[in-house]
Coordinates of C-alpha atoms in Angstrom, one line a residue:
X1 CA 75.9 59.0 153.5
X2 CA 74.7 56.6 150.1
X3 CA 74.5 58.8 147.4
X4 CA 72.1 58.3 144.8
X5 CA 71.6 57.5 141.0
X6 CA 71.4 61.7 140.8
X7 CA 74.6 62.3 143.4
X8 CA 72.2 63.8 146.1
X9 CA 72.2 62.1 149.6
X10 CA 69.3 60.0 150.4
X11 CA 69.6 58.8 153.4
X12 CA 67.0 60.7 155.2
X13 CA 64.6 60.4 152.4
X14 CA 64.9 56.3 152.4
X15 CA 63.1 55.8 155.5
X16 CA 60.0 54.3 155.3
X17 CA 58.6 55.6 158.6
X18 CA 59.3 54.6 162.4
X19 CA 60.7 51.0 163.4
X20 CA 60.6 49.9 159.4
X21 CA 64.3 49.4 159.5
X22 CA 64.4 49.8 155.9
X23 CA 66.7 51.5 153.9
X24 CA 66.5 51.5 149.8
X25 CA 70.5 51.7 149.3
X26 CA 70.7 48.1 151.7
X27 CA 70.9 45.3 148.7
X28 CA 69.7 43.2 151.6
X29 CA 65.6 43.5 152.0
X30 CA 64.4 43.0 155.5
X31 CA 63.3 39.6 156.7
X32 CA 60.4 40.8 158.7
X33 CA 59.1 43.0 155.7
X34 CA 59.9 40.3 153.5
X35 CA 57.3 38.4 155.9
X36 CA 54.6 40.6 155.9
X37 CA 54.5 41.7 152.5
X38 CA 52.0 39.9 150.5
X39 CA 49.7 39.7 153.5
X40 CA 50.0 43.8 154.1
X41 CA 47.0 46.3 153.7
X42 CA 44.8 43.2 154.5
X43 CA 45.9 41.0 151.1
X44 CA 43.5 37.7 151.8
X45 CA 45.6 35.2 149.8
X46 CA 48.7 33.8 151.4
X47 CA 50.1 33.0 147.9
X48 CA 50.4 34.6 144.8
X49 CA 48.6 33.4 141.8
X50 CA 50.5 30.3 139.8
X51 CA 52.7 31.5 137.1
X52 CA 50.9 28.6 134.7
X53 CA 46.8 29.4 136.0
X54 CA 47.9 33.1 135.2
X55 CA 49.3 32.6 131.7
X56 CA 46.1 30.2 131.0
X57 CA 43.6 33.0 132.6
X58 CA 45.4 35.8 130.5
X59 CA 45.4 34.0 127.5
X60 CA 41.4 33.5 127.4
X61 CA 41.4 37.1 128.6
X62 CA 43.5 38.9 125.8
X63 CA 41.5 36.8 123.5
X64 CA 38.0 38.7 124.7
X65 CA 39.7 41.9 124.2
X66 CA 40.8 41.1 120.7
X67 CA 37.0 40.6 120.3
X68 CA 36.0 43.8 122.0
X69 CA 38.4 46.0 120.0
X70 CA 36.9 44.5 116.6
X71 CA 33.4 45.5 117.9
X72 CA 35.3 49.1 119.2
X73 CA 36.1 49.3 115.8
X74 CA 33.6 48.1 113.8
X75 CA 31.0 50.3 116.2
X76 CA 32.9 53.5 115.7
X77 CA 33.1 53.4 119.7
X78 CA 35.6 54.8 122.2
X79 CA 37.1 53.5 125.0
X80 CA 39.0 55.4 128.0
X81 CA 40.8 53.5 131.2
X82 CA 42.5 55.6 133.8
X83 CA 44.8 53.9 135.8
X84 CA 46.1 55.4 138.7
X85 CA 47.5 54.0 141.9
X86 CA 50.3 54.1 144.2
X87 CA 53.6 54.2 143.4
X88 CA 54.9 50.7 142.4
X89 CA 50.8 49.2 142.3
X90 CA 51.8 47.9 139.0
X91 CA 49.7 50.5 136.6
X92 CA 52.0 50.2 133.4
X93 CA 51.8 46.0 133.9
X94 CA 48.2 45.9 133.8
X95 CA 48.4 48.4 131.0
X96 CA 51.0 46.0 128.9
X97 CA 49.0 42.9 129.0
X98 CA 45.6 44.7 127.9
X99 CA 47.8 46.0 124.9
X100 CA 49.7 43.2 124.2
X101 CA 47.6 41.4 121.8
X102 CA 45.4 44.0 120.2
X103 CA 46.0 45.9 117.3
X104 CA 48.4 49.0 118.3
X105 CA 46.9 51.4 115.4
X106 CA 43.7 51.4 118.0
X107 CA 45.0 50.9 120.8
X108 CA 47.6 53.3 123.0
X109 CA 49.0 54.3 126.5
X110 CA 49.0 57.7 127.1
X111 CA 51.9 58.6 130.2
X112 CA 51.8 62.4 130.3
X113 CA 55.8 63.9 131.7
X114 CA 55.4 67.0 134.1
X115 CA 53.6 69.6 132.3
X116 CA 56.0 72.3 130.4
X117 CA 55.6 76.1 131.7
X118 CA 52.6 76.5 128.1
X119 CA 50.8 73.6 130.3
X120 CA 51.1 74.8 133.6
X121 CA 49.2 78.2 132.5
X122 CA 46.7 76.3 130.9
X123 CA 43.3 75.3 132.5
X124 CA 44.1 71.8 134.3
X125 CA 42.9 69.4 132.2
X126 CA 43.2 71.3 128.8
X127 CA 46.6 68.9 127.8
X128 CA 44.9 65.5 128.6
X129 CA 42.1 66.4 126.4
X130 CA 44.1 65.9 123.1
X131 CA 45.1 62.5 123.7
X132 CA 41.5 61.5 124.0
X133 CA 40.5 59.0 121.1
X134 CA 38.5 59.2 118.1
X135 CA 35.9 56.8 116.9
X136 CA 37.3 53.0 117.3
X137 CA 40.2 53.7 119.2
X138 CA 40.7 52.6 123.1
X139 CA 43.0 54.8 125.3
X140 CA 44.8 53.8 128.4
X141 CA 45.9 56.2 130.5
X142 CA 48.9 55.3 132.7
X143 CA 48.3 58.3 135.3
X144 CA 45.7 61.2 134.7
X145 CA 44.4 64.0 135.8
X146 CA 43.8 62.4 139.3
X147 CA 47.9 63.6 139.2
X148 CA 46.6 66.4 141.4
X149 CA 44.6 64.8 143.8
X150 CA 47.4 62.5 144.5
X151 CA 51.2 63.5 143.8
X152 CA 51.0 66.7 143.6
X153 CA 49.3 67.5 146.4
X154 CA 50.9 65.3 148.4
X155 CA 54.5 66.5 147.1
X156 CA 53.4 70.1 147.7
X157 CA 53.1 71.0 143.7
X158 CA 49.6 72.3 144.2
X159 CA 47.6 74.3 146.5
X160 CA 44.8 73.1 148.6
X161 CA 42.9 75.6 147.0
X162 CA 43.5 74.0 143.7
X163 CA 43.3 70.4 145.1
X164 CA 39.9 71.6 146.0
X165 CA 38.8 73.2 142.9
X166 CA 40.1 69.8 141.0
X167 CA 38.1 67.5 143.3
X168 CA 35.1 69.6 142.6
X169 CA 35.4 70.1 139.1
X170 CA 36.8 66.3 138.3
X171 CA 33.3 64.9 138.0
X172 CA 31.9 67.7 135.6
X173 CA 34.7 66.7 133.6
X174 CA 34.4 63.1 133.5
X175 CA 30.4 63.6 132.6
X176 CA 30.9 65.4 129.6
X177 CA 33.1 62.5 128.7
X178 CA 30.4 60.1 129.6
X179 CA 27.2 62.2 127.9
X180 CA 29.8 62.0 124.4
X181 CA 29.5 58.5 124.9
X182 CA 33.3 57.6 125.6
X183 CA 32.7 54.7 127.6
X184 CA 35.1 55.5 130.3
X185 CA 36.3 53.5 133.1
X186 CA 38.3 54.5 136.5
X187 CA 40.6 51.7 137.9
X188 CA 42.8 52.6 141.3
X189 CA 45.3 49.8 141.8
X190 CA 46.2 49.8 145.9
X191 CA 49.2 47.8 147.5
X192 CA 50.2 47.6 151.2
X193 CA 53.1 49.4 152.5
X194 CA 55.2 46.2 153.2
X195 CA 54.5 45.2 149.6
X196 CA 55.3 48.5 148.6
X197 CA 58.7 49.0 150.1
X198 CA 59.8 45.4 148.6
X199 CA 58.5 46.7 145.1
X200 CA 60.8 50.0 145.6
X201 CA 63.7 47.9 146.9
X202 CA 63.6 45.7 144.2
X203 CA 63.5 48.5 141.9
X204 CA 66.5 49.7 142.7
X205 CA 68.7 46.9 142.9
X206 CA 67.4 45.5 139.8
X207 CA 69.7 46.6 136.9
X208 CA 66.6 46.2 134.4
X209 CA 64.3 48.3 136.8
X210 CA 66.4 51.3 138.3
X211 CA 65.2 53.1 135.4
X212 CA 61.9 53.4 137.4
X213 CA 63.2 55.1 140.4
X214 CA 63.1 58.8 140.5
X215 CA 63.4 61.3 143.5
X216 CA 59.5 61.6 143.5
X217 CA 60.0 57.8 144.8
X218 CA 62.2 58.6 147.0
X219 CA 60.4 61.2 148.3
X220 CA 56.9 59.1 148.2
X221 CA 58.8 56.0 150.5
X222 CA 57.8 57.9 154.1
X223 CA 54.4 59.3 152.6
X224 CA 52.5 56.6 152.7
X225 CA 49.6 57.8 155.3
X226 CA 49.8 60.9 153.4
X227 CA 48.8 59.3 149.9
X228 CA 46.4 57.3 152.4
X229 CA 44.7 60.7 153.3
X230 CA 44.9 61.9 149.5
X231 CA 43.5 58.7 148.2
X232 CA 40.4 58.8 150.7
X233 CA 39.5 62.1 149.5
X234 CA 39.9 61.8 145.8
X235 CA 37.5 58.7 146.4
X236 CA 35.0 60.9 148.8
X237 CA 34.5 63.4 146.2
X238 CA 35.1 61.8 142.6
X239 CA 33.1 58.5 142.8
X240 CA 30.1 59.3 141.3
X241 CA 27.5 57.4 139.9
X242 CA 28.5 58.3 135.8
X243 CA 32.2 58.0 136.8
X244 CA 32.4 55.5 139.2
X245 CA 36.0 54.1 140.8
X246 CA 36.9 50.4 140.8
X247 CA 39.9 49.3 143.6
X248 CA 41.6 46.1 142.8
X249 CA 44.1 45.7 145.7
X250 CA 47.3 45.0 143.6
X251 CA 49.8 43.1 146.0
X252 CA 49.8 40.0 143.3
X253 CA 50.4 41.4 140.1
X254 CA 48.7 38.5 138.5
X255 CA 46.0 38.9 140.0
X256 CA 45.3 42.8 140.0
X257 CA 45.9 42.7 136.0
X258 CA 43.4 39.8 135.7
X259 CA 41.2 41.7 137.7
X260 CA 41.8 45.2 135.3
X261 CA 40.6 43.2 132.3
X262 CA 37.4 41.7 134.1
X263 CA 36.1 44.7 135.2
X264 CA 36.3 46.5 131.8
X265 CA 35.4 43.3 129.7
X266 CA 32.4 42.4 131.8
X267 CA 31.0 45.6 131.6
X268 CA 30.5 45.8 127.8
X269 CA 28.4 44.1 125.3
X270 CA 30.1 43.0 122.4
X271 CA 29.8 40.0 119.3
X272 CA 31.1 36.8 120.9
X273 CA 31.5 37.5 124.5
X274 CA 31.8 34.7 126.1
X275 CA 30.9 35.5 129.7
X276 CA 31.6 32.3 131.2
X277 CA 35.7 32.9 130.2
X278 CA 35.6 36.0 131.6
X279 CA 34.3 35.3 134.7
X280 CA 33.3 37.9 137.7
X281 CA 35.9 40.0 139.7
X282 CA 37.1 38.6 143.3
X283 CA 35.0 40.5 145.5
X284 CA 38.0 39.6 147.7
X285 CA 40.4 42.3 146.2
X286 CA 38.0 44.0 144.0
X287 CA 35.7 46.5 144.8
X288 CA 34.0 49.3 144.4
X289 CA 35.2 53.5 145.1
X290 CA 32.4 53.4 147.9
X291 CA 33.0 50.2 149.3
X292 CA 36.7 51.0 149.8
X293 CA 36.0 53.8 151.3
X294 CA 33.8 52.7 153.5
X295 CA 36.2 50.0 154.4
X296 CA 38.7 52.2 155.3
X297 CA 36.4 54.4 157.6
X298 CA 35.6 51.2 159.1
X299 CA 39.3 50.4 160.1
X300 CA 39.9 54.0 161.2

């Protein structure tokens, strides 16, 4: 059997579900998922966003949020994202090109490791609560506390009981963020399984990208109607009217992190907006927690 980055046998773990005929350790990516994949989960564009219409877009983009972070700044203001997603969705790229132009000493990624054994006795959310930001500071985090509602439950780290208690106790939360006035924003990147499975594959072959394959990828490649079933919850119970989810469908890259930056820049008032730049999301991949949702009732 192919043996692993960590020496472990993988085999079993690699397959992607009935009649895929994929395997990650194959440096050869199936045709007929090569096929499907930017049209999977329901993608509406045959063709991803041109390299030169993205660099021009982002440009004007990242130049809005150079303005915003001045008025962040000058306002005393904070700013919280949380990004979650599948695995391979393309969280920490959206994340990148938000940061990328604005001033660092404001601006940071917060990417939390497993929690230590002083963590795991603490109440859930107590370790995320120090990275929040202080007046004129923005905060992206690259995975949350939504961890629970979505790995770990699906992984088996958590009990349902606790699942439960989180999605209950999410929303208090997240109010008593939003009555502080952190202006906070929930962004869920989604990506079809064909996509995803080319994303993972190209992952590990890539020399430059194995470094993002762990055994909780692995493990995640034949889960995929599970995170389905996690994801529909954590959207039934924590889109809420102060802490509302937005779902950019992320099979173009381009596009989703286009997308990321409209939805937080249109959404505040700030010196020099220029809303015409900016635009309006693509109803097309970008919608609300609710509309997903009810989407995906729809289909079942």
């Amino acid at each position: 059997m192919a043996k692993g980055k960590n020496g472990k046998s993988e085999k079993a773990a690699q397959k992607a579900g009935p009649g895929t005929g994929f395997d990650l350790d194959d440096p050869t990516f199936p045709a007929e998922l090569e096929e499907r994949a930017l049209k999977s989960g329901g993608y509406p564009y045959d063709d991803k966003l041109k390299r030169k219409v993205y660099e021009e877009q982002l440009q004007v983009l990242q130049l809005e949020l150079i303005k915003l972070q001045a008025h962040i700044e000058q306002a005393g203001e904070r700013l919280v994202v949380v990004f979650e997603g599948r695995d391979t969705s393309g969280k920490g790229g959206c994340i990148a090109r938000i940061l990328e132009r604005i001033n660092p000493r404001h601006s940071r990624s917060v990417a939390l490791s497993k929690p230590t054994d002083a963590e795991r006795g603490q109440w859930y959310f107590q370790r995320y609560i120090s990275h929040l930001p202080t007046k004129g500071d923005i905060v992206l985090f690259d995975r949350s506390w939504y961890n629970r509602a979505g790995v770990e439950r699906v992984m088996g780290f958590c009990s349902e009981d606790e699942v439960a208690r989180f999605l209950r106790d999410a929303p208090e939360f997240e109010a008593l963020l939003v009555r502080d006035n952190i202006r906070f924003f929930k962004i869920y990147l989604t990506v079809g399984r064909e996509m995803q499975l080319k994303r993972f594959h190209e992952r590990r072959h890539d020399p430059f990208k194995q470094w993002k394959v762990t055994e909780i990828d692995i493990a995640a490649i034949g889960k995929y109607d599970d995170y389905s079933r996690a994801e529909a919850d954590m959207l039934r119970f924590t889109h809420t009217a102060v802490s509302p989810w937005t779902v950019i469908n992320a099979n173009d890259q381009r596009r989703a992190r286009l997308e990321a930056m409209r939805v937080i820049l249109g959404a505040l008032d700030y010196e020099g907006k220029d809303r015409a730049a900016i635009g309006e999301p693509d109803p097309k991949i970008t919608q609300t927690g609710a509309d997903y949702l009810a989407a995906l009732n729809g289909k079942s």
